[in-house]
XYZ file of C-alpha atoms in Angstrom:
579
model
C 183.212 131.372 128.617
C 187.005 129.925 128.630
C 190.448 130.603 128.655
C 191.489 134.424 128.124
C 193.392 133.895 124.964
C 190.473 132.464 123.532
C 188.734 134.005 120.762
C 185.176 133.300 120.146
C 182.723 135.053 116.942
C 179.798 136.260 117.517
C 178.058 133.234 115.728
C 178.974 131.248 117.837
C 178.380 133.104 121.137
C 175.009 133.190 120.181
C 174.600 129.506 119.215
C 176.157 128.706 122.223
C 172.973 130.847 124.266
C 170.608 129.367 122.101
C 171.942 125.889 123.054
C 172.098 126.493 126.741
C 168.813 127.868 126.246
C 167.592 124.186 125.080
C 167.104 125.302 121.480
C 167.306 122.208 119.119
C 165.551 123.423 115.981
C 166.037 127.013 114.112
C 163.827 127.447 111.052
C 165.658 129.794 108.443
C 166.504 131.008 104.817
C 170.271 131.507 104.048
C 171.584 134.723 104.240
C 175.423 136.088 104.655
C 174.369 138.291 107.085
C 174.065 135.137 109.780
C 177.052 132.977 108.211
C 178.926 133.049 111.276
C 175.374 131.936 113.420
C 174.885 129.041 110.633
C 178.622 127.925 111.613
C 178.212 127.934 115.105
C 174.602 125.933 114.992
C 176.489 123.152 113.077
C 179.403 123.400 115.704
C 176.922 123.451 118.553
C 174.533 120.976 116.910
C 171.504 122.640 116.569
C 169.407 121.515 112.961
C 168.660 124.300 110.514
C 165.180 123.861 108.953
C 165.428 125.490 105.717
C 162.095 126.813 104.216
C 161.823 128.391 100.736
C 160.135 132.124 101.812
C 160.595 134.273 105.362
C 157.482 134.101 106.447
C 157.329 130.302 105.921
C 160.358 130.133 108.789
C 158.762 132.574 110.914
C 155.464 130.630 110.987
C 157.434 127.338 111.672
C 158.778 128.640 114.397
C 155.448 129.734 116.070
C 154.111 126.393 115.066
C 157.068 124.403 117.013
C 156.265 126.756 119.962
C 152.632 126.763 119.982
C 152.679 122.655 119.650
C 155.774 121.960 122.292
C 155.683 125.158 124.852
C 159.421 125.809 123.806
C 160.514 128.492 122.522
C 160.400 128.996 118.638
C 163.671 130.458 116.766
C 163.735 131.908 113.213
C 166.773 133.432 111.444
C 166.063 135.733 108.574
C 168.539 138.037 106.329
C 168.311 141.800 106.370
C 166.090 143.950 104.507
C 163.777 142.061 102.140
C 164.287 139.295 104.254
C 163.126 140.902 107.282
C 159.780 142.283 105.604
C 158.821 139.526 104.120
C 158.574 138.397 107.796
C 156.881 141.054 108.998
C 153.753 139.175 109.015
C 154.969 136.044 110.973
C 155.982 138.501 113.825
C 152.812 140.177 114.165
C 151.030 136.806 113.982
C 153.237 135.554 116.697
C 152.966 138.780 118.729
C 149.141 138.983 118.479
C 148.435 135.212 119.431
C 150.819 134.940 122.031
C 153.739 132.421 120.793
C 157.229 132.941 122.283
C 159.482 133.163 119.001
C 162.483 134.852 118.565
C 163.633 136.303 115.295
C 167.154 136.829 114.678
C 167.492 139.466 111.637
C 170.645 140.498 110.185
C 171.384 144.115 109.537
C 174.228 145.327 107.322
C 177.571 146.537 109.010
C 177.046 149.465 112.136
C 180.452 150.458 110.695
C 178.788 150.862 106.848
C 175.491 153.356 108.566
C 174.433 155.872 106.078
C 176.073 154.729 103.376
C 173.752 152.902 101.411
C 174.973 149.771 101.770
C 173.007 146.082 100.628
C 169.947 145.540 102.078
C 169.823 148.572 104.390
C 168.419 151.917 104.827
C 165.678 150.907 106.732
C 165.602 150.973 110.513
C 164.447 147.321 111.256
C 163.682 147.781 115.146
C 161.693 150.906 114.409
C 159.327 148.820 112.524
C 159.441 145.813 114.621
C 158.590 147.948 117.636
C 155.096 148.175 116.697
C 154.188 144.478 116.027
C 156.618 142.348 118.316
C 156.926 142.229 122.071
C 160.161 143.803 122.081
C 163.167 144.681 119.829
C 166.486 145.331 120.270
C 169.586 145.364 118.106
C 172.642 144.450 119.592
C 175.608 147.198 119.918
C 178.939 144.745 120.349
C 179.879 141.494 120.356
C 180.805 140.565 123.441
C 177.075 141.728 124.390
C 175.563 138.550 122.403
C 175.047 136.108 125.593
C 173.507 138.589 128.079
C 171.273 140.669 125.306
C 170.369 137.093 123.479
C 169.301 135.819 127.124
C 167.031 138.728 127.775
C 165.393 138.602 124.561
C 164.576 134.607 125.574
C 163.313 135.738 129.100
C 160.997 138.517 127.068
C 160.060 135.882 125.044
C 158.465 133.129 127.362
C 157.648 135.291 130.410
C 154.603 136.909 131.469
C 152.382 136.733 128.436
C 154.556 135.058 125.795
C 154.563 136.819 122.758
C 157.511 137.926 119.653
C 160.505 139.111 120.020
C 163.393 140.639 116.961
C 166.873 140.504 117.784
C 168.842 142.493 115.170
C 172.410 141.442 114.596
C 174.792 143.644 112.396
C 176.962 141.576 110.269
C 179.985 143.077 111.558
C 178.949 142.279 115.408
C 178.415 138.308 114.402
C 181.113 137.777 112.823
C 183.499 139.579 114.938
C 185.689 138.168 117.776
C 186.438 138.899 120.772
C 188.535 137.027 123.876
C 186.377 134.490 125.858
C 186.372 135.455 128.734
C 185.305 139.200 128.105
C 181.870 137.731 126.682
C 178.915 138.938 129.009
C 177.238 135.834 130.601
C 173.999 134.674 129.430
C 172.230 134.702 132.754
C 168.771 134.068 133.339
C 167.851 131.911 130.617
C 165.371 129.547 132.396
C 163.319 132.075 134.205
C 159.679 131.103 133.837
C 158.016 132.204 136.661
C 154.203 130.296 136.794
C 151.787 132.977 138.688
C 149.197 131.752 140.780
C 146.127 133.600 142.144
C 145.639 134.771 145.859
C 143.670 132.850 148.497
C 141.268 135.361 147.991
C 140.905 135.452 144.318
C 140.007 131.372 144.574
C 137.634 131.825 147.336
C 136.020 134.698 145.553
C 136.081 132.534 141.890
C 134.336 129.642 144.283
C 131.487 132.295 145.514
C 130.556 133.167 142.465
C 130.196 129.769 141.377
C 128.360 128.931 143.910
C 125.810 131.646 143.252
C 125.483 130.933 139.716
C 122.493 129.001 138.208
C 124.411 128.753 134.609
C 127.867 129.287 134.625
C 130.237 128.391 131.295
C 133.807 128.323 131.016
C 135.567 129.867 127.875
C 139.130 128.560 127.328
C 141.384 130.427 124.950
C 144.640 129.927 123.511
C 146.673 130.411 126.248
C 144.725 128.065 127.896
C 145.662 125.277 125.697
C 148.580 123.541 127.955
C 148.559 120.397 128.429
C 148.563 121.614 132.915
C 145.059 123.342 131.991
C 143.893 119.836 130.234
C 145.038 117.745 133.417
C 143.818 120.731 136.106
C 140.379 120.839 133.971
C 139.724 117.300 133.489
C 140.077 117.034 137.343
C 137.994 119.265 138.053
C 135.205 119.042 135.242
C 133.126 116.360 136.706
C 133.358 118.006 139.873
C 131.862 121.112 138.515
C 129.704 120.474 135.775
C 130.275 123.290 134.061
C 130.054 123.419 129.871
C 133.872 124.383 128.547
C 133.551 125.989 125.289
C 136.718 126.497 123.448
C 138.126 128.668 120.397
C 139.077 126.768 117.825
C 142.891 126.645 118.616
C 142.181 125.497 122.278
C 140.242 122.684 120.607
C 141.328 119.293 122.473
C 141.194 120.738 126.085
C 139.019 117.993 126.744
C 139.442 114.720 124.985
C 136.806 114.272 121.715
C 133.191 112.888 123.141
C 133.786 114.428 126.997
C 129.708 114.975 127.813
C 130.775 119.032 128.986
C 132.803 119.788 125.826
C 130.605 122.820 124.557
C 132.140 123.334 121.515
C 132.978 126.419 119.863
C 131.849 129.723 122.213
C 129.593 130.390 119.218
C 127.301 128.145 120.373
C 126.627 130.567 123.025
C 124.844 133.017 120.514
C 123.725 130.106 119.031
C 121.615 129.529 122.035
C 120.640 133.192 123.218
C 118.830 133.020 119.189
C 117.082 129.848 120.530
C 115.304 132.041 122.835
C 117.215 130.178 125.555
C 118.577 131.975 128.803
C 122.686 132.511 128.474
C 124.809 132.139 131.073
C 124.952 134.250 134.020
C 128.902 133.641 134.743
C 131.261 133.036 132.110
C 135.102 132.328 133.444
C 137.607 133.045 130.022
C 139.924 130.951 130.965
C 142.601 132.456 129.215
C 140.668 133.674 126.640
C 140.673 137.110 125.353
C 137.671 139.467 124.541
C 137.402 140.726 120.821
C 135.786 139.954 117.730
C 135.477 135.948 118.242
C 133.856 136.202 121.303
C 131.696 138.393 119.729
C 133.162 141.255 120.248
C 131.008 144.731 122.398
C 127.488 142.278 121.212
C 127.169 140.559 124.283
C 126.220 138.142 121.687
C 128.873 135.230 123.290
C 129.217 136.954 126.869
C 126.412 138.622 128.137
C 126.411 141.926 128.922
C 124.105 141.176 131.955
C 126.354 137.799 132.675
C 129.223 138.120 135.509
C 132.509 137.469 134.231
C 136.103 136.201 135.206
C 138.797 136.685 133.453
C 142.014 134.222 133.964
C 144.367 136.412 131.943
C 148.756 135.952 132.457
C 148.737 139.691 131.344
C 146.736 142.098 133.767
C 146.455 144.186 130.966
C 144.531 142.394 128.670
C 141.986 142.262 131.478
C 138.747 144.321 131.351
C 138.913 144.780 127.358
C 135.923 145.905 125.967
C 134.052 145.629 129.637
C 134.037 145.218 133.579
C 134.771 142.102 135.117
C 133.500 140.939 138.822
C 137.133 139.739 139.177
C 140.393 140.099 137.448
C 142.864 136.626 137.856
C 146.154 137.541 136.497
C 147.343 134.111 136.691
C 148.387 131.167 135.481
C 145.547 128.748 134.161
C 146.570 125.824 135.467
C 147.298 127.414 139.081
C 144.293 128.923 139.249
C 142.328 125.548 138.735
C 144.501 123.991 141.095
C 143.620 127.001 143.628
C 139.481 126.746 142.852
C 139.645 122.950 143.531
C 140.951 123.732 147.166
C 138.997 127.149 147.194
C 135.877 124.447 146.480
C 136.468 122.057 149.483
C 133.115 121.969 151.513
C 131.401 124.035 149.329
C 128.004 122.743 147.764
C 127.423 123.476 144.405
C 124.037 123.740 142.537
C 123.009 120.401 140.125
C 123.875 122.053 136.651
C 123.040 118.846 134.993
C 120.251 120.574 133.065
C 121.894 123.414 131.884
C 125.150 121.750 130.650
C 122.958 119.284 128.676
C 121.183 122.563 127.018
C 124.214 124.095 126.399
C 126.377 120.966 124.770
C 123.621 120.198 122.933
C 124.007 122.945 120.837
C 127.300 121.662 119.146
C 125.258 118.158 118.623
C 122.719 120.268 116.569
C 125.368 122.337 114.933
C 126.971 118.763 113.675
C 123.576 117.302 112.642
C 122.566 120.183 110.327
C 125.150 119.409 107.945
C 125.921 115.598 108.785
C 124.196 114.926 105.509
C 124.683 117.897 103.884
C 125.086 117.557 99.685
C 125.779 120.115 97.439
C 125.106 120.051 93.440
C 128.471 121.902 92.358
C 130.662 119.765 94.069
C 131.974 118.118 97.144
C 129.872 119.916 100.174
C 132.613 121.460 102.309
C 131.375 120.147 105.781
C 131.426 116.514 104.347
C 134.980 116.964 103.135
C 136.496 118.382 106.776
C 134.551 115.494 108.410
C 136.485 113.134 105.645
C 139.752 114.494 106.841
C 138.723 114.046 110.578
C 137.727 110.804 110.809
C 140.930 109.893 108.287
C 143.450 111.536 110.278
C 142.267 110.604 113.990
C 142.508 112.187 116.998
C 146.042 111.827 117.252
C 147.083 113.739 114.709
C 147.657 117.978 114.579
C 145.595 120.172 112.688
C 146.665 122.852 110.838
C 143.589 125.116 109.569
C 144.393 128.138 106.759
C 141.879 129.790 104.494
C 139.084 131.702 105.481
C 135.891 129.538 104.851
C 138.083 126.398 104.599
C 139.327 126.907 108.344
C 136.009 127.581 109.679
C 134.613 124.160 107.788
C 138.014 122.600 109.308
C 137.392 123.575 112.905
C 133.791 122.328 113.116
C 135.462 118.658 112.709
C 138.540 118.751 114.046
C 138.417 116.646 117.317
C 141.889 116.294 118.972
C 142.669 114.436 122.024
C 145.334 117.238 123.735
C 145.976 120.825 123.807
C 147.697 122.780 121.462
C 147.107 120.371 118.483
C 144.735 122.666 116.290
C 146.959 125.312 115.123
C 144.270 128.255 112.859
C 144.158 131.934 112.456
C 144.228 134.258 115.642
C 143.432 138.090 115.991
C 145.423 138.886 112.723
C 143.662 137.059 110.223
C 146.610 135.803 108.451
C 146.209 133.769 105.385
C 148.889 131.488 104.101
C 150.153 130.645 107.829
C 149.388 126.979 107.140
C 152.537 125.488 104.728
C 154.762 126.815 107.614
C 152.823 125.822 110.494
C 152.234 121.921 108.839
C 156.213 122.477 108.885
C 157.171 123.402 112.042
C 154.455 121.068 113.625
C 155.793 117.739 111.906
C 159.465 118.750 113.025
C 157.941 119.235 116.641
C 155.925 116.297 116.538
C 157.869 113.385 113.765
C 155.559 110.766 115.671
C 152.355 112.443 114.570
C 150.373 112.403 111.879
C 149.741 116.408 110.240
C 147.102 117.490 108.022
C 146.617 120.955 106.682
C 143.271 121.974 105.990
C 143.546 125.219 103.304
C 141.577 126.813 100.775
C 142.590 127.228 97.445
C 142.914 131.030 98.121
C 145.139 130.520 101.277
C 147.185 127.841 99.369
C 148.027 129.723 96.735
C 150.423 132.201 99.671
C 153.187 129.789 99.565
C 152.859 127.008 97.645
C 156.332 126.858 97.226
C 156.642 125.592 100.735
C 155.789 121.722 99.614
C 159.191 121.899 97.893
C 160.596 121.905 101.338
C 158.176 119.571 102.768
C 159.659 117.351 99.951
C 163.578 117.709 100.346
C 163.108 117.486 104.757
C 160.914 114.605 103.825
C 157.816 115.515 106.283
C 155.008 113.521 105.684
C 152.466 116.126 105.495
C 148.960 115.301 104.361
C 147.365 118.789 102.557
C 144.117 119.160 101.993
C 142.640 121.653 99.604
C 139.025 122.084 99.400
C 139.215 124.068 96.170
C 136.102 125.935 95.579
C 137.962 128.383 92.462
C 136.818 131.404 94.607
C 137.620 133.285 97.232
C 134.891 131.905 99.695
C 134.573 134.412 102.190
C 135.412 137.037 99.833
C 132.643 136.379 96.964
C 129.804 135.420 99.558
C 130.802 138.494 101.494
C 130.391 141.082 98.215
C 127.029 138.428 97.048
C 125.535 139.268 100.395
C 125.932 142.869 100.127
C 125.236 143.726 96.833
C 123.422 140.447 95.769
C 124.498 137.216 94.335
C 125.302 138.068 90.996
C 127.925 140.241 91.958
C 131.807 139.663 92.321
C 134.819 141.600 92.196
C 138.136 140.337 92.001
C 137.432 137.020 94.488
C 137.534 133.965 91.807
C 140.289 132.010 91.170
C 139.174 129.248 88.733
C 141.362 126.994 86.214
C 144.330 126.216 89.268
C 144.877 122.371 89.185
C 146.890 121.966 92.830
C 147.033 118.814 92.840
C 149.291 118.807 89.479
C 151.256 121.547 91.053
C 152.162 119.092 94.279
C 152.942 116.520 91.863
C 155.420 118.394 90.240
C 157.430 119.310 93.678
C 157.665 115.364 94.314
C 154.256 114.714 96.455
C 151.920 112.512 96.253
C 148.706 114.022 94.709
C 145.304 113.308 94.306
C 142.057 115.172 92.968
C 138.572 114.641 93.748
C 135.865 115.621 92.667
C 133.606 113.002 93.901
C 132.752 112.553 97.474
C 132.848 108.829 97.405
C 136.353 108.864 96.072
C 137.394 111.005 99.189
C 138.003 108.119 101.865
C 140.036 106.406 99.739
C 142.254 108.979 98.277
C 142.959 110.173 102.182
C 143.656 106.903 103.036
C 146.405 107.288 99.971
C 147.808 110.236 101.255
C 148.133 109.049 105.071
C 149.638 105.908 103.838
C 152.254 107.059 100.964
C 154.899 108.231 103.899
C 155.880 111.472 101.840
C 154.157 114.758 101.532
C 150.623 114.298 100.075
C 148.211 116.940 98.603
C 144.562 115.834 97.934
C 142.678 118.845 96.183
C 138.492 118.380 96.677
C 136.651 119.982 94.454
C 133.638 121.664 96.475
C 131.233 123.684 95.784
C 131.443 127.465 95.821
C 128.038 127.988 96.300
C 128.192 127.262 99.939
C 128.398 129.878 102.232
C 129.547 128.879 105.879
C 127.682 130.359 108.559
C 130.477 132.284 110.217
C 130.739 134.406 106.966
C 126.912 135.514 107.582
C 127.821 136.457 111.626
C 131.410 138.195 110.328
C 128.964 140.443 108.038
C 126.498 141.637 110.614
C 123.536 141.866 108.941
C 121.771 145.035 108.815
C 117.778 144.673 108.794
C 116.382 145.993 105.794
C 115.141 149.856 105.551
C 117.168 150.399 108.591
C 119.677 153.001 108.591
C 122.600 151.037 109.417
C 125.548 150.951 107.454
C 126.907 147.332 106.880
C 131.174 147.313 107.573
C 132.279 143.671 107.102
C 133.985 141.638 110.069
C 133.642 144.827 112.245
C 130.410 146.599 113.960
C 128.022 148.190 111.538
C 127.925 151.815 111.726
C 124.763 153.107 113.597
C 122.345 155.616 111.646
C 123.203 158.928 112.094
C 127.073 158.939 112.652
């Protein structure tokens, strides 16, 4: 680290790590506690993004990894600052985004004596919801213990990490040379399957009269995009892909399936399903339909292409396990497939694509009497944004309108809600996505509900000068919330799920954006055109109608059929009579 009589502080041990690590961006709100890590980021020249709430930063910082494959760094204070970005960790964790939180912590000397923003024990609770935690004992630890908790981050299956920092351990010194070495900071090994596991993945294909692929989040590198659309044609297999693997292949590809609803989609057709379905890193829970066999069927073979073993085999058998990388293991199938004839699937992957063609035409001229229809207002945004640009989808009945339309051209360009459901992730995602990607156009899709989390966040959109285009379809309710209760206990019922009077786009104006409202769809063109065009953060508020329920909300419900004994539990399985 230098010359024995050399005193280096903590802060800037640790900037120096980040910055060998290839950090360039930190997302943050000022706290003392990381004074000395603030000085050594300007010394080592690495920007500070500052954001206006914790949670905000913490989302930013998945964003920027999600969208770039780097990893994603957030400093936060101690104690209020830390729980307020409790949320952004487990969001992180739970989707799989490498980001590493540095929290401050008051003095180790101070313990047990009530001091400012202690009395909580930070790691215990960040155990639970982050891929690993540690807090850091000494100062000349920083380097090695920062290193590890970057390895954590971006190997195996990527995921959150918290690195707690005492105040007195930052901004301590110690001699340069007694500094532990940050080793190991660009290990990222890329697994690939066996010979056998590609021979076997090319057997079952070749046995298979309607196979699908599945791609999932961690599927949505741009290697999977080049490895798949080699190999595509070749196949002939339909790729369906969760929303935030959307743009795996390019808008209009003839095999791009869609969402993996279509699947059940089909099977209530009357249509056969498939008999193998590959999740290409894609994970089994509620949105792919969860124990139904509604998505996957139970009587289908399945392979899973999973980086963690572990995650493999959730909720059922597989015929074989892949714990690989995606990309490898296409790579590996395309050799496994040399001289092997595979059946004509023509017909089946026309059956099964056409089933997002339908799903488009049933609302392409949709109307609604109370205002804007929703659909009509996500395909307005589409089609002004381009497939260029990065989506950001928040809300609950907002996203899912969003995602139907949203037709990127590359990976990792859709960023929505994963396994933890977490509203208001959108200001901070738009965020960190623009500072990943200044060369791209970003729209946020939201609901008023959603929007309402951190509004507060355009103020920073305003002073970084991001040109952000928000959209919020603003339907004064909670959407999935009211059509939720109105489908349970009829629709004249609601409990605490509207949210009428709000005027957002007066609210943007106020922060320094450009702001529109519309409540007439043949105004909508224009006034995106307005908000693409002004070069500084934008909010156009559409006034839709909050009569319209999207279809997702009915499937989240699980209807019950009537006089049965079933008891109906929203998002989750019904209960069956009797228990």
């Amino acid at each position: 680290m230098g010359q024995p009589d050399i005193r280096v502080t903590g802060g800037d041990l640790l900037a120096r790590t980040l910055k060998a690590a290839g950090v360039e961006t930190i997302f943050a709100l000022h706290g003392g506690h990381h004074e000395a890590l603030f000085k050594g980021c300007v010394d080592h020249d690495i920007a500070l993004v500052d954001v206006r709430h914790e949670a905000a930063a913490g989302h930013a910082a998945d964003a920027y990894a999600r969208t770039t494959g780097k990893l994603g760094v957030c400093v936060i204070t101690a104690g209020p600052g830390y729980a307020n970005a409790t949320a952004a960790i487990a969001n992180a964790q739970l989707d799989g985004a490498p980001v590493l939180f540095i929290i401050g912590a008051p003095p180790l000397r101070e313990v047990e004596t009530n001091p400012l923003q202690g009395g909580i024990d930070q790691i215990a609770m960040a155990r639970p919801i982050s891929k690993w935690a540690l807090s850091i004992p000494a100062t000349e630890r920083i380097p090695d213990l920062a290193a590890m908790a970057i390895r954590k981050a971006m190997t195996g299956r990527k995921g959150a990490v918290v690195l707690e920092v005492p105040i007195d351990i930052l901004h301590m010194s110690v001699p340069a040379a007694r500094a532990t070495p940050a080793a190991g900071l660009h290990v990222q090994p890329t697994p690939a399957p066996s010979p056998a596991e590609a021979w076997r993945l090319a057997d079952l294909l070749a046995t298979a009269e309607r196979p699908a692929i599945i791609v999932g989040l961690e599927g949505a590198t741009p290697g999977v995009a080049s490895a798949l659309a080699g190999l595509s044609e070749r196949l002939g297999v339909p790729v369906f892909t969760k929303p935030q693997a959307g743009g795996v292949l390019p808008p209009g590809h003839p095999l791009d399936a869609g969402a993996p609803g279509g699947l059940a989609a089909l099977a209530m057709s009357g249509a056969p399903g498939p008999d193998l379905v590959i999740l290409l890193g894609a994970r089994l829970g509620l949105m792919l339909g969860g124990r139904s066999g509604g998505i996957v069927p139970h009587a289908a073979r399945v392979v899973q292409v999973c980086a963690d073993a572990g995650e493999i085999g959730r909720l059922r058998d597989v015929d074989l396990a892949i714990a690989a990388d995606g990309r490898e293991t296409l790579m590996a199938l395309a050799e496994a497939l040399d001289g092997v004839r595979l059946p004509d699937w023509r017909g089946w992957a026309a059956q099964a694509c056409g089933i997002k063609a339908a799903s488009a035409a049933a609302f392409a001229d949709a109307r609604a009497a109370g205002g804007v229809h929703p659909y009509r207002a996500a395909q307005a945004v589409a089609e002004a944004a381009g497939p260029e640009a990065v989506y950001v989808l928040d809300g609950g009945e907002a996203a899912s309108w969003a995602a139907m339309t949203a037709a990127p051209n590359a990976p990792g360009r859709v960023l929505t809600h994963g396994y933890l459901g977490c509203l208001g992730i959108g200001p901070g995602f738009a965020i960190g996505a623009q500072l990943a990607h200044p060369e791209r156009r970003v729209v946020q899709v939201t609901g008023d509900g959603a929007m309402g989390f951190h509004i507060q966040e355009l103020d920073t959109m305003v002073r970084h000068r991001l040109p952000i285009v928000t959209v919020v379809l603003n339907n004064q309710v909670w959407g999935m919330s009211i059509h939720g209760q109105q489908l349970m206990f009829g629709e004249n019922y609601n409990v605490i799920s509207k949210l009428a009077g709000t005027r957002y786009a007066d609210i943007a104006s106020s922060f320094g954006c450009h702001a529109e409202r519309v409540e007439d769809e043949a105004e909508l063109p224009a006034a995106l055109a307005r908000a693409f065009a002004a070069g500084r953060p934008a909010l156009v508020e559409v006034m839709t109608d909050p009569d319209v329920v999207h279809p997702v909300t009915v499937s989240m419900l699980g209807q019950v059929k009537e006089g049965g004994g079933e008891t109906m539990i929203p998002y989750y399985e019904n209960i069956p009579e009797g228990v």
